[in-house]
Amino acid sequence: MRKARWAAAAAGVVLLVAGCGSEGGSDKGKGGETPASGSSAPAKAGSGGTLDAAAVKKEIEGAATTAGFAEKPGDEVPAALKSCMVSWQADEKKATDSKKSYETTVAALVKGGWKEGRTLDQQLSVIKTLDKSGWTLKASHHGKAGALQMVTFIATDTGPTCEKLFQEDLAKNK
């Protein structure tokens, strides 16, 4: 059951990346990579100038914990996709104000070189797309204080190798 959820999540992220990615315009040519708040240095680039999953996780974790979040244990990313996908879920109940911590996390990631793309803001849900060095991050905040809330940061490598791995995983889990 868990594997099917990951396959669906991975497919959704791949589709979102393909259909809703930043397409030029205002986020081209802005500053270089600078450390995220709570991070001591910019993430190291992997092969081909892209970040690796460990560096992406470190940036998300550094920004989120500095903003007041603690990581909530969740489902593991399938082994075949670990180099292509990072999932970080906040334990929003431990944050004083999860909405403010979410906004602070996103701001720290932007300061750290992530380029903000599209934002979907509907009543109780906000999903922001950020891009950096071949990775797309979906930062989401759902719910309101005192009710069911969920804050997640899911990043995927948008390169052709990872796209193929996502498609293979999806086909295998149909």
XYZ file of C-alpha atoms in Angstrom:
174
model
C 0.000 0.000 0.000
C 2.822 2.408 0.883
C 4.577 1.714 -2.384
C 1.406 2.515 -4.319
C 1.128 5.862 -2.481
C 4.738 6.712 -3.382
C 4.156 5.751 -6.991
C 1.119 8.016 -7.104
C 3.010 10.838 -5.368
C 5.994 10.471 -7.692
C 3.747 10.434 -10.748
C 1.925 13.514 -9.498
C 5.156 15.387 -8.914
C 6.480 14.390 -12.345
C 3.253 15.604 -13.961
C 3.326 18.838 -11.970
C 6.948 19.397 -12.925
C 6.185 18.743 -16.576
C 3.046 20.867 -16.660
C 3.608 23.590 -14.094
C 7.311 24.249 -14.063
C 8.709 27.717 -14.140
C 8.813 28.774 -17.766
C 11.239 31.601 -18.116
C 10.356 35.150 -17.299
C 11.008 36.762 -13.975
C 13.022 34.022 -12.298
C 15.762 33.816 -14.925
C 19.135 35.289 -14.124
C 18.609 36.089 -10.451
C 21.465 35.704 -7.957
C 23.692 32.719 -7.443
C 23.592 30.002 -4.859
C 23.888 31.338 -1.337
C 23.481 29.472 1.925
C 19.952 28.884 3.174
C 19.184 30.249 6.603
C 20.448 27.686 9.072
C 22.833 26.219 6.507
C 26.552 26.816 6.662
C 27.233 26.623 2.918
C 25.512 26.246 -0.405
C 24.606 22.700 -1.348
C 27.217 20.904 -3.382
C 26.414 20.214 -6.985
C 26.306 16.629 -8.178
C 27.315 15.418 -11.618
C 26.394 17.755 -14.443
C 26.040 20.744 -12.114
C 22.881 19.475 -10.445
C 22.320 19.028 -6.740
C 22.176 15.550 -5.271
C 19.367 14.300 -3.023
C 21.440 14.589 0.159
C 22.239 18.253 -0.527
C 18.584 19.032 -1.311
C 17.440 17.330 1.910
C 20.054 19.262 3.894
C 18.831 22.580 2.458
C 15.172 21.797 3.167
C 15.937 20.533 6.659
C 18.140 23.524 7.475
C 15.519 26.050 6.348
C 12.603 24.223 7.992
C 14.238 23.589 11.365
C 15.499 27.169 11.560
C 11.901 28.275 10.923
C 10.653 26.231 13.898
C 9.696 22.901 12.330
C 10.817 19.451 13.393
C 10.706 16.569 10.932
C 7.797 14.183 11.295
C 8.578 10.558 10.501
C 6.810 9.509 7.331
C 6.914 6.982 4.552
C 10.340 6.274 3.132
C 11.077 7.136 -0.482
C 11.442 3.826 -2.387
C 15.077 2.759 -2.721
C 15.032 3.029 -6.532
C 13.972 6.703 -6.277
C 16.156 7.888 -3.360
C 18.646 9.616 -5.647
C 15.797 11.390 -7.474
C 13.355 12.396 -4.753
C 13.392 13.989 -1.308
C 10.375 14.056 0.975
C 10.396 16.090 4.190
C 7.230 16.332 6.285
C 7.023 18.860 9.096
C 5.594 18.020 12.489
C 3.394 21.105 12.354
C 2.092 20.539 15.902
C 5.547 21.329 17.301
C 5.682 24.699 15.532
C 4.225 27.726 17.315
C 2.631 29.016 14.084
C 2.867 26.505 11.225
C 1.768 29.004 8.556
C 4.443 31.511 9.607
C 7.063 28.723 9.837
C 6.076 27.555 6.341
C 6.455 31.074 4.928
C 9.790 31.510 6.729
C 11.032 28.176 5.349
C 10.109 29.140 1.786
C 11.756 32.560 2.211
C 14.965 30.910 3.487
C 15.007 28.522 0.523
C 14.579 31.446 -1.884
C 17.412 33.272 -0.122
C 19.450 30.079 -0.555
C 19.128 30.174 -4.341
C 15.822 28.407 -4.982
C 13.854 30.312 -7.627
C 10.206 30.776 -6.750
C 7.844 29.797 -9.540
C 4.108 29.278 -9.452
C 1.953 29.552 -6.339
C -1.418 27.919 -5.891
C -3.264 29.612 -3.022
C -6.803 28.350 -2.387
C -8.601 28.860 0.917
C -6.762 26.500 3.277
C -4.005 25.278 0.939
C -0.869 26.901 -0.427
C 1.503 25.112 -2.782
C 4.621 26.885 -3.996
C 6.959 25.636 -6.695
C 10.662 26.347 -6.345
C 13.466 25.346 -8.721
C 17.205 24.998 -8.304
C 19.925 23.210 -10.269
C 17.693 20.667 -11.964
C 15.407 20.070 -8.973
C 11.792 21.155 -8.483
C 10.437 21.529 -4.960
C 6.736 21.568 -4.096
C 6.328 23.260 -0.717
C 2.807 22.817 0.614
C 0.798 23.943 3.633
C -2.695 22.513 4.053
C -5.235 23.170 6.803
C -5.540 25.709 9.584
C -4.528 25.997 13.235
C -6.602 23.842 15.550
C -7.645 21.530 12.701
C -5.978 18.965 10.515
C -2.786 20.449 9.061
C -0.067 19.061 6.844
C 3.173 20.735 5.777
C 5.367 18.947 3.247
C 8.376 19.654 1.073
C 8.760 17.213 -1.842
C 11.636 17.709 -4.262
C 12.299 15.814 -7.467
C 15.246 15.753 -9.830
C 13.845 16.832 -13.206
C 16.590 15.269 -15.322
C 15.909 12.580 -17.923
C 17.473 9.784 -15.854
C 15.139 10.428 -12.936
C 12.136 10.986 -15.193
C 12.753 7.504 -16.608
C 13.029 6.032 -13.096
C 9.739 7.699 -12.036
C 7.970 6.358 -15.122
C 9.373 2.840 -14.563
C 8.283 2.915 -10.903
C 4.809 4.099 -11.888
C 4.456 1.358 -14.541
C 5.677 -1.282 -12.082
C 3.102 -0.237 -9.472
C 0.032 0.051 -11.746
